[in-house]
Coordinates of C-alpha atoms and ligand atoms in Angstrom, one line a residue:
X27 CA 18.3 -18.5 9.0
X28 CA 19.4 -15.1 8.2
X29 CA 16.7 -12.5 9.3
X30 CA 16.6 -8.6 9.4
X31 CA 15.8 -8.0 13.2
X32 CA 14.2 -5.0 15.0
X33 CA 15.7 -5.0 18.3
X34 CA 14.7 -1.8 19.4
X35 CA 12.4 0.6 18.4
X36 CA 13.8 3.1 15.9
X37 CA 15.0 3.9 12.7
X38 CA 16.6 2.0 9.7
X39 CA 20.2 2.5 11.4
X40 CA 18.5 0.5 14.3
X41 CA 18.0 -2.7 12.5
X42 CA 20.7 -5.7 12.4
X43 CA 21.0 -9.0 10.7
X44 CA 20.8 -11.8 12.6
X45 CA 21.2 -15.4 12.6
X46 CA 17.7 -17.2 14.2
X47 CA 16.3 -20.4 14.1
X48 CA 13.8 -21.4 12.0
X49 CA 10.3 -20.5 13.0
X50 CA 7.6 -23.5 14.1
X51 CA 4.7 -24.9 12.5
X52 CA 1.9 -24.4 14.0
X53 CA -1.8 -25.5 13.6
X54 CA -3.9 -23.7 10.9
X55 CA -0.1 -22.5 9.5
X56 CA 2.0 -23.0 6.9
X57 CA 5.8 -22.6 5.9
X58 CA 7.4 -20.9 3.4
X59 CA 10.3 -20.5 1.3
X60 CA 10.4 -16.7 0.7
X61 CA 11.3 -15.0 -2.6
X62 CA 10.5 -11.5 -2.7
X63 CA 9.3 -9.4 -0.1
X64 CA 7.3 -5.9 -0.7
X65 CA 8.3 -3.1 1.1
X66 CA 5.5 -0.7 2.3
X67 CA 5.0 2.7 4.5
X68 CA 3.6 0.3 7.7
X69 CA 6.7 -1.7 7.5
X70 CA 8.9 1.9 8.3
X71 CA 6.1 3.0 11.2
X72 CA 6.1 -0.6 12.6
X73 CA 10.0 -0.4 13.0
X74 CA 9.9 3.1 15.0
X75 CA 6.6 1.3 17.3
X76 CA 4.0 3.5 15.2
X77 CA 1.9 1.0 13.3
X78 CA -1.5 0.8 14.9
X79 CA -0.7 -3.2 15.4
X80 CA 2.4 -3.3 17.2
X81 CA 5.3 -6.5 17.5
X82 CA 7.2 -6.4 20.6
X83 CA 10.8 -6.3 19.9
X84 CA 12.5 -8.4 18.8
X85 CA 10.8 -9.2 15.5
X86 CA 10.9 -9.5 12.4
X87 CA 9.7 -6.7 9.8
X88 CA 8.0 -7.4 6.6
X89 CA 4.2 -7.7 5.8
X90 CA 4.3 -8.7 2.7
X91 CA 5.3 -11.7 0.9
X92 CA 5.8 -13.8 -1.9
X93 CA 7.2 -18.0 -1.9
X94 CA 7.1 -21.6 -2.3
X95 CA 5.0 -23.7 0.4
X96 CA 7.5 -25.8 2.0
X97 CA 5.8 -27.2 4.8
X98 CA 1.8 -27.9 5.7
X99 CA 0.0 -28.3 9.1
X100 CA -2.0 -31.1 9.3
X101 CA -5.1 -29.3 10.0
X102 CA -4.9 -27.5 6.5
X103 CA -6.4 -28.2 3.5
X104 CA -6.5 -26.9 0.2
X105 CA -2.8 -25.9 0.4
X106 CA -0.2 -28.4 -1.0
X107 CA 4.0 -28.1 -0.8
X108 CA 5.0 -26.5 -3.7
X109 CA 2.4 -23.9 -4.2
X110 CA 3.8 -20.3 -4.5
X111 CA 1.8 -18.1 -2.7
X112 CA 1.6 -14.5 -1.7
X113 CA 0.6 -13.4 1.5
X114 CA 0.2 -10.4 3.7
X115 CA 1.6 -11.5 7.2
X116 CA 1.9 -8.5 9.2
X117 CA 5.8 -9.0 10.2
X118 CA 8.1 -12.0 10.1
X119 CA 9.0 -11.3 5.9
X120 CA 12.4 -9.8 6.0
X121 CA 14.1 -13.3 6.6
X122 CA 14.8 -16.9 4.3
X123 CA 11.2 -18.4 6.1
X124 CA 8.2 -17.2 7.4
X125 CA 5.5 -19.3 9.0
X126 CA 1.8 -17.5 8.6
X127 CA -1.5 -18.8 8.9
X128 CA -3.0 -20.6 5.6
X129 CA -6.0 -18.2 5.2
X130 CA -3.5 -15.7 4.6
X131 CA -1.9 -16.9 1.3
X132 CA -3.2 -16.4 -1.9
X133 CA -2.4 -18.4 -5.0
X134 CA -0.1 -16.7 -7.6
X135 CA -2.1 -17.0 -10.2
X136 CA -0.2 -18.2 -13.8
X137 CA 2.1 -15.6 -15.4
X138 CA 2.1 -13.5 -12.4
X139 CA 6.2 -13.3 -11.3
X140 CA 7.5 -13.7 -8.0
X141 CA 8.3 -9.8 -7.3
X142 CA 4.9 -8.9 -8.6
X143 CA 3.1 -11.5 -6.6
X144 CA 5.2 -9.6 -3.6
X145 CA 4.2 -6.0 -4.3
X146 CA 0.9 -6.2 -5.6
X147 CA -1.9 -6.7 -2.9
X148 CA -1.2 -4.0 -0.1
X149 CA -1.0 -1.5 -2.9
X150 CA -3.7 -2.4 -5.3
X151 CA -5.5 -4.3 -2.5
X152 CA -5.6 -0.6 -0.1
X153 CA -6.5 1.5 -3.5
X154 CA -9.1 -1.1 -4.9
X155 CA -11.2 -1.6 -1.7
X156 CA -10.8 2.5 -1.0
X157 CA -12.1 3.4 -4.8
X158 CA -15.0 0.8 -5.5
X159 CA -15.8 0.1 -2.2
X160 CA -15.7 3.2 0.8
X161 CA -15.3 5.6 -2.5
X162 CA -18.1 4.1 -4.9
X163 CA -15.9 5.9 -7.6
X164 CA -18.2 6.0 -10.9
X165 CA -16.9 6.4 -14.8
X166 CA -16.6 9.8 -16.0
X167 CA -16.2 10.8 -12.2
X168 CA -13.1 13.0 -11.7
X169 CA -10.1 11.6 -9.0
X170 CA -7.4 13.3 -7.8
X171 CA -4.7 11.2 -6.0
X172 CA -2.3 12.8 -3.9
X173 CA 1.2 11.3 -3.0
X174 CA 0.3 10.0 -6.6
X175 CA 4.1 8.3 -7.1
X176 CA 4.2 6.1 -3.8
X177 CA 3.2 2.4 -3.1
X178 CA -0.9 3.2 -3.0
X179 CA -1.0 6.4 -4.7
X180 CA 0.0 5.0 -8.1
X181 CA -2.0 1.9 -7.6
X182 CA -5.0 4.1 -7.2
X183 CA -3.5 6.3 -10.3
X184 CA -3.8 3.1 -12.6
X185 CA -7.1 1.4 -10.7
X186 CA -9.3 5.0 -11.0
X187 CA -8.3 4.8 -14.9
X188 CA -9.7 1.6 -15.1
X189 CA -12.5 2.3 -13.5
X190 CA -13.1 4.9 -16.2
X191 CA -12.5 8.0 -13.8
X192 CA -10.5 11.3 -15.3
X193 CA -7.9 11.3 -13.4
X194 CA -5.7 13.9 -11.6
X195 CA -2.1 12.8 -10.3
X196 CA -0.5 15.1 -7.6
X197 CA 2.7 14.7 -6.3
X198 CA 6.1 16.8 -5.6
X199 CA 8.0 17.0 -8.4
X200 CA 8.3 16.9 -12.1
X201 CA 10.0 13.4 -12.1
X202 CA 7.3 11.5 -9.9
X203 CA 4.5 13.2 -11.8
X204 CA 6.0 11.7 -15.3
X205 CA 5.8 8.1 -13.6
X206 CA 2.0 9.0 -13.1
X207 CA 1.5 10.0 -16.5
X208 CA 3.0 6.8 -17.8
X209 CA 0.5 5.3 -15.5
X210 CA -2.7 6.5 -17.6
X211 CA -2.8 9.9 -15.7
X212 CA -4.9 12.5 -17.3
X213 CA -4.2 15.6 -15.4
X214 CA -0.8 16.5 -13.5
X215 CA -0.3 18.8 -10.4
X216 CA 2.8 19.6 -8.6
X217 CA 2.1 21.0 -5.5
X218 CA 5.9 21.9 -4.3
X219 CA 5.0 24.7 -3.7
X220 CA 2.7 24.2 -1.4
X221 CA -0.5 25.1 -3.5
X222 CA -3.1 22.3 -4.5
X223 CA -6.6 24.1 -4.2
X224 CA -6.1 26.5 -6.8
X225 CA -4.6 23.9 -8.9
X226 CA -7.5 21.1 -8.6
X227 CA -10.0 24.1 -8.9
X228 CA -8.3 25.2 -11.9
X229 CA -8.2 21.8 -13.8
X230 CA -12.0 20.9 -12.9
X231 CA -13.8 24.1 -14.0
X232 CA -13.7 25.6 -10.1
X233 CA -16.0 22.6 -8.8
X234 CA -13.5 20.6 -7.2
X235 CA -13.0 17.0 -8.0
X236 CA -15.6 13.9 -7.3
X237 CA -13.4 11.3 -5.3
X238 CA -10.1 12.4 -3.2
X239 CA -7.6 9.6 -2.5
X240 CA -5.3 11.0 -0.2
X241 CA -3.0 8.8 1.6
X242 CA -0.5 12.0 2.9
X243 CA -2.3 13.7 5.4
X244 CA -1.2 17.2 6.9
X245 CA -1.6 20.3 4.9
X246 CA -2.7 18.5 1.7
X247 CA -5.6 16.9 3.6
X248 CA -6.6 20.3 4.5
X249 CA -6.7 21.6 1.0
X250 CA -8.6 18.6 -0.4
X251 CA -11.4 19.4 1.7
X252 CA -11.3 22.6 0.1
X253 CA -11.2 21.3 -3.4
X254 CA -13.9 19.0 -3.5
X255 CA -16.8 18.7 -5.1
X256 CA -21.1 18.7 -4.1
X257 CA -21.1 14.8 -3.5
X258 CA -17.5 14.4 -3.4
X259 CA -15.9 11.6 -1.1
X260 CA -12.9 12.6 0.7
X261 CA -11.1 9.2 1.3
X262 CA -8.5 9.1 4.3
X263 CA -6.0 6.4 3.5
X264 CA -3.0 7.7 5.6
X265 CA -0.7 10.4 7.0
X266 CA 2.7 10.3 5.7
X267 CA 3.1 13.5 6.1
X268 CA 3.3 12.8 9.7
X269 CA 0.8 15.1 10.6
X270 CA -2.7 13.4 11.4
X271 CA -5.2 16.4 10.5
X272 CA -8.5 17.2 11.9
X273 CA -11.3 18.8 10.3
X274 CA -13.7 21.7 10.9
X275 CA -17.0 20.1 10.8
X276 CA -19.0 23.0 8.9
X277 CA -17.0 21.7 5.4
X278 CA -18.7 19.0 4.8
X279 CA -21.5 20.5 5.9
X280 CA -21.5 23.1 3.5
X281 CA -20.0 21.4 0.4
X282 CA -22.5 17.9 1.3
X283 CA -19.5 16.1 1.0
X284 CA -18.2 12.9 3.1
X285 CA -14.9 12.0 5.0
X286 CA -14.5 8.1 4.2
X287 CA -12.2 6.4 6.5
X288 CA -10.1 3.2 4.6
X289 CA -9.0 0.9 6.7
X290 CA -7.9 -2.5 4.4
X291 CA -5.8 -5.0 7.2
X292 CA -9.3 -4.6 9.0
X293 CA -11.3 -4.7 6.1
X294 CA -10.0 -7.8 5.5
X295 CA -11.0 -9.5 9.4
X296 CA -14.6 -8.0 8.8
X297 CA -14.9 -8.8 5.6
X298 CA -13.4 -11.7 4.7
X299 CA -15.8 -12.6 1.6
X300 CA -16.1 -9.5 0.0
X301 CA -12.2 -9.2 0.6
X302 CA -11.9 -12.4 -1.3
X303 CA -13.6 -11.4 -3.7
X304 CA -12.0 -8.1 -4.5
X305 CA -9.0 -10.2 -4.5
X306 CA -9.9 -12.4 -6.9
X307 CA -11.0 -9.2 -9.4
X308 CA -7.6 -7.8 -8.8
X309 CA -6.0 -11.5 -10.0
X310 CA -8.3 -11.1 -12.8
X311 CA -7.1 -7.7 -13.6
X312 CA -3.7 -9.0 -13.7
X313 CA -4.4 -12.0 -15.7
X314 CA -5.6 -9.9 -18.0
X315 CA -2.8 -7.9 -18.2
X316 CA -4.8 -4.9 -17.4
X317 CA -2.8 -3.2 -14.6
X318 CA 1.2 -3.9 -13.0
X319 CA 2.6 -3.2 -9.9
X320 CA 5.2 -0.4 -10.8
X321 CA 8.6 -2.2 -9.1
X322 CA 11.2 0.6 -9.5
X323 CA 13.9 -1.0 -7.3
X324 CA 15.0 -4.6 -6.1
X325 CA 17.3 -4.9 -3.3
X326 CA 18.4 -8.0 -1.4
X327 CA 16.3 -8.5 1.9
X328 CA 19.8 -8.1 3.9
X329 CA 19.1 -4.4 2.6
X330 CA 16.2 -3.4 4.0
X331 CA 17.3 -0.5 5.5
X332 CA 18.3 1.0 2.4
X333 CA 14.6 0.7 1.4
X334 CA 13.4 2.3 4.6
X335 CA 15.6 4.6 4.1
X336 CA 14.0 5.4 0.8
X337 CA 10.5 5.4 2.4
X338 CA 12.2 8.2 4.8
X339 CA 13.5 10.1 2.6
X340 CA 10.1 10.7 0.2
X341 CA 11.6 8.8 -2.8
X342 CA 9.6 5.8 -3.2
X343 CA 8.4 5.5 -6.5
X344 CA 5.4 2.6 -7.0
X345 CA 6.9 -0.3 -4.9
X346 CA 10.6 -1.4 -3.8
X347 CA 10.7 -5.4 -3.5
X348 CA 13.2 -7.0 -1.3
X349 CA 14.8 -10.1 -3.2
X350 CA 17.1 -12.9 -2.1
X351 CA 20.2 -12.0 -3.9
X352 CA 23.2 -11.0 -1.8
Ligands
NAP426 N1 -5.6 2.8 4.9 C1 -5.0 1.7 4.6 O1 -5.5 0.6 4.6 C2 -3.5 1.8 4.2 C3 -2.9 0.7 3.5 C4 -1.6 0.9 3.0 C5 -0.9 2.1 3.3 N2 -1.5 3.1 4.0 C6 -0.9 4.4 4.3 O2 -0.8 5.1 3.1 C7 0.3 6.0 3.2 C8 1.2 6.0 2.0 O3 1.8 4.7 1.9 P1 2.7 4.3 0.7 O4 3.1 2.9 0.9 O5 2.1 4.7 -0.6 O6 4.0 5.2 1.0 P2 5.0 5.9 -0.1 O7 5.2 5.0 -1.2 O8 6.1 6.4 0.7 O9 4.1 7.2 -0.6 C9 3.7 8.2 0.3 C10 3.7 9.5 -0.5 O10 3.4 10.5 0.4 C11 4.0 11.7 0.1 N3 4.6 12.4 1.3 C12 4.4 13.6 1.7 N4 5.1 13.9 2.8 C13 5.8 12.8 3.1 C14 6.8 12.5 4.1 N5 7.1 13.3 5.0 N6 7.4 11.2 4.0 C15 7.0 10.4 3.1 N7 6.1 10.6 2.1 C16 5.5 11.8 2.1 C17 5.1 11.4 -1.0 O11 4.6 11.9 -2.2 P3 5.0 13.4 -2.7 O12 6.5 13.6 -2.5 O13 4.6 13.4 -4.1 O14 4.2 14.3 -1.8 C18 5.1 9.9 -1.1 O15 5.2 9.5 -2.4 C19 1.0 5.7 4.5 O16 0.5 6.6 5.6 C20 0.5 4.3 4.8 O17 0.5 4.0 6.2 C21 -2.8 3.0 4.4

């Protein structure tokens, strides 16, 4: 089958398509047909032997998938040939088949479409669990996302609306920040120039907002704890800024505020249930009709280094889904 392969360690220039033979069933496992593939920020650390959980080359990249069940281990039940199921599987997507353990897969529930099923749970998933969960976001609350265009920023964008916060969308540009407002923001900060303090100050009558979701890191990190509110929650979801900050201790201190760390692969060991479960109210949501992933660009798997690429160059806006059309 033809797979994207990571031979070595490195950029998108270092990745090559390759011939391979089909992987093996296994117990507890199941294989799939693949359809669409998300594209997210771990897949591009994961490739440069970043990521926290770390393949040894050579492998496969792709967490996160979407296909038809083709093939069942006998030890598995509740699984049938022919389901279409997504799945997060940690690598092993950017290929024809994938073989992943059957706990992984989730239904796609009816009306749900491939390249949805493919980009939805490691976004909304991440911004779900962080929000209700590790944030206890409440209505009327005020939010303020930062990176508020990319994969998890504008989930959280459209999940704190739901939720029935005010929020604030803060990104780089103009154009990104438009995509936010589409996406049920209420308040919009560019922070270009370097200055988000003032701004979030400015916008929430100097107290600073309830709930920070802030999946960049770096500078940005260090300003949120400097625009947050008495009781606020400062939720760390990531540092694509590259820079992993550290912060002085007497600020929370002072503004009785917490640092929340969101970790949602791991979540998901612990917590199986409640993971389940939070699972299941995103489907709902869906169902419903009341939120959708944002998919601004399919490309052919074969292409994935164009979408890392992407990812490297700060464009990404909502999700990129990798698709089987040459
Ligand atoms: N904690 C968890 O469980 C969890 C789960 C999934 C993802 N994450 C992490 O969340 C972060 C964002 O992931 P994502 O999929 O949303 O990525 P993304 O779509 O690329 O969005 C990241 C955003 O960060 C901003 N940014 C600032 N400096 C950047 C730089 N040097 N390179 C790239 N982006 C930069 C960009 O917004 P502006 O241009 O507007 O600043 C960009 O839109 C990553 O660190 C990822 O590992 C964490």
């Amino acid at each position: 089958m033809k797979a994207v392969v990571c031979t070595e360690y490195g950029g998108p220039e270092k990745l090559q398509i390759l011939d391979l033979p089909v992987p093996e069933l296994k117990p507890g496992h199941v294989r799939l047909d693949l359809v669409a593939r998300g594209v997210a920020f771990p897949d591009t650390l994961v490739i440069q032997g970043k990521y926290q959980i770390q393949p040894e080359v050579p492998f496969v990249p792709g967490g996160e998938v979407a296909g038809v069940v083709t093939e069942v281990a006998d030890d598995v039940a509740g699984i049938s040939v022919g389901d279409e199921v997504l799945a997060g599987i940690g690598h092993g997507g950017w290929t024809e088949q994938a073989v992943t353990e059957a706990s992984r897969c989730v239904p796609v529930p009816d009306g749900m479409d491939m390249t949805d099923a493919a980009g939805y749970l490691m976004n909304h998933g991440t911004s779900y669990y962080a929000l209700k969960v590790r944030g206890q976001l409440q209505p009327g609350e005020t939010l303020l996302v930062t990176g508020a265009a990319g994969g998890v920023g504008l989930a959280a964008v459209q999940l704190g609306k739901l939720m029935g916060a005010r929020v604030i969308a803060a990104a780089s540009s103009d154009e990104k920040l438009a995509l936010c407002k589409e996406h049920g923001a209420d308040e919009l900060i560019n922070y270009s120039d370097g200055e988000l303090k003032e701004k979030v100050k400015a916008v929430t009558g100097g107290k600073g907002a309830d709930v920070i979701y802030d999946p960049v890191g770096g500078d940005l990190f260090d300003q949120c704890l400097r625009c947050i509110n008495w009781n606020g929650r400062l939720l760390i979801i990531g540092f694509a800024d590259g820079r992993i900050p550290t912060a002085p201790a007497n600020l929370p201190l002072l503004k009785g505020c917490s640092l929340v760390g969101v970790f949602y692969g791991r979540f998901k060991t612990e917590e199986p249930e409640a993971s389940a479960a939070l699972t299941q109210e995103l489907v709902d949501m869906y169902r419903e009709g009341k939120v959708r992933p944002h998919i601004s660009l399919k490309l052919p798997f074969t292409k994935a280094a164009e979408a890392v690429e992407i990812f490297n160059n700060r464009a990404v806006l909502g999700k990129i889904i990798l698709t089987n059309e040459s």
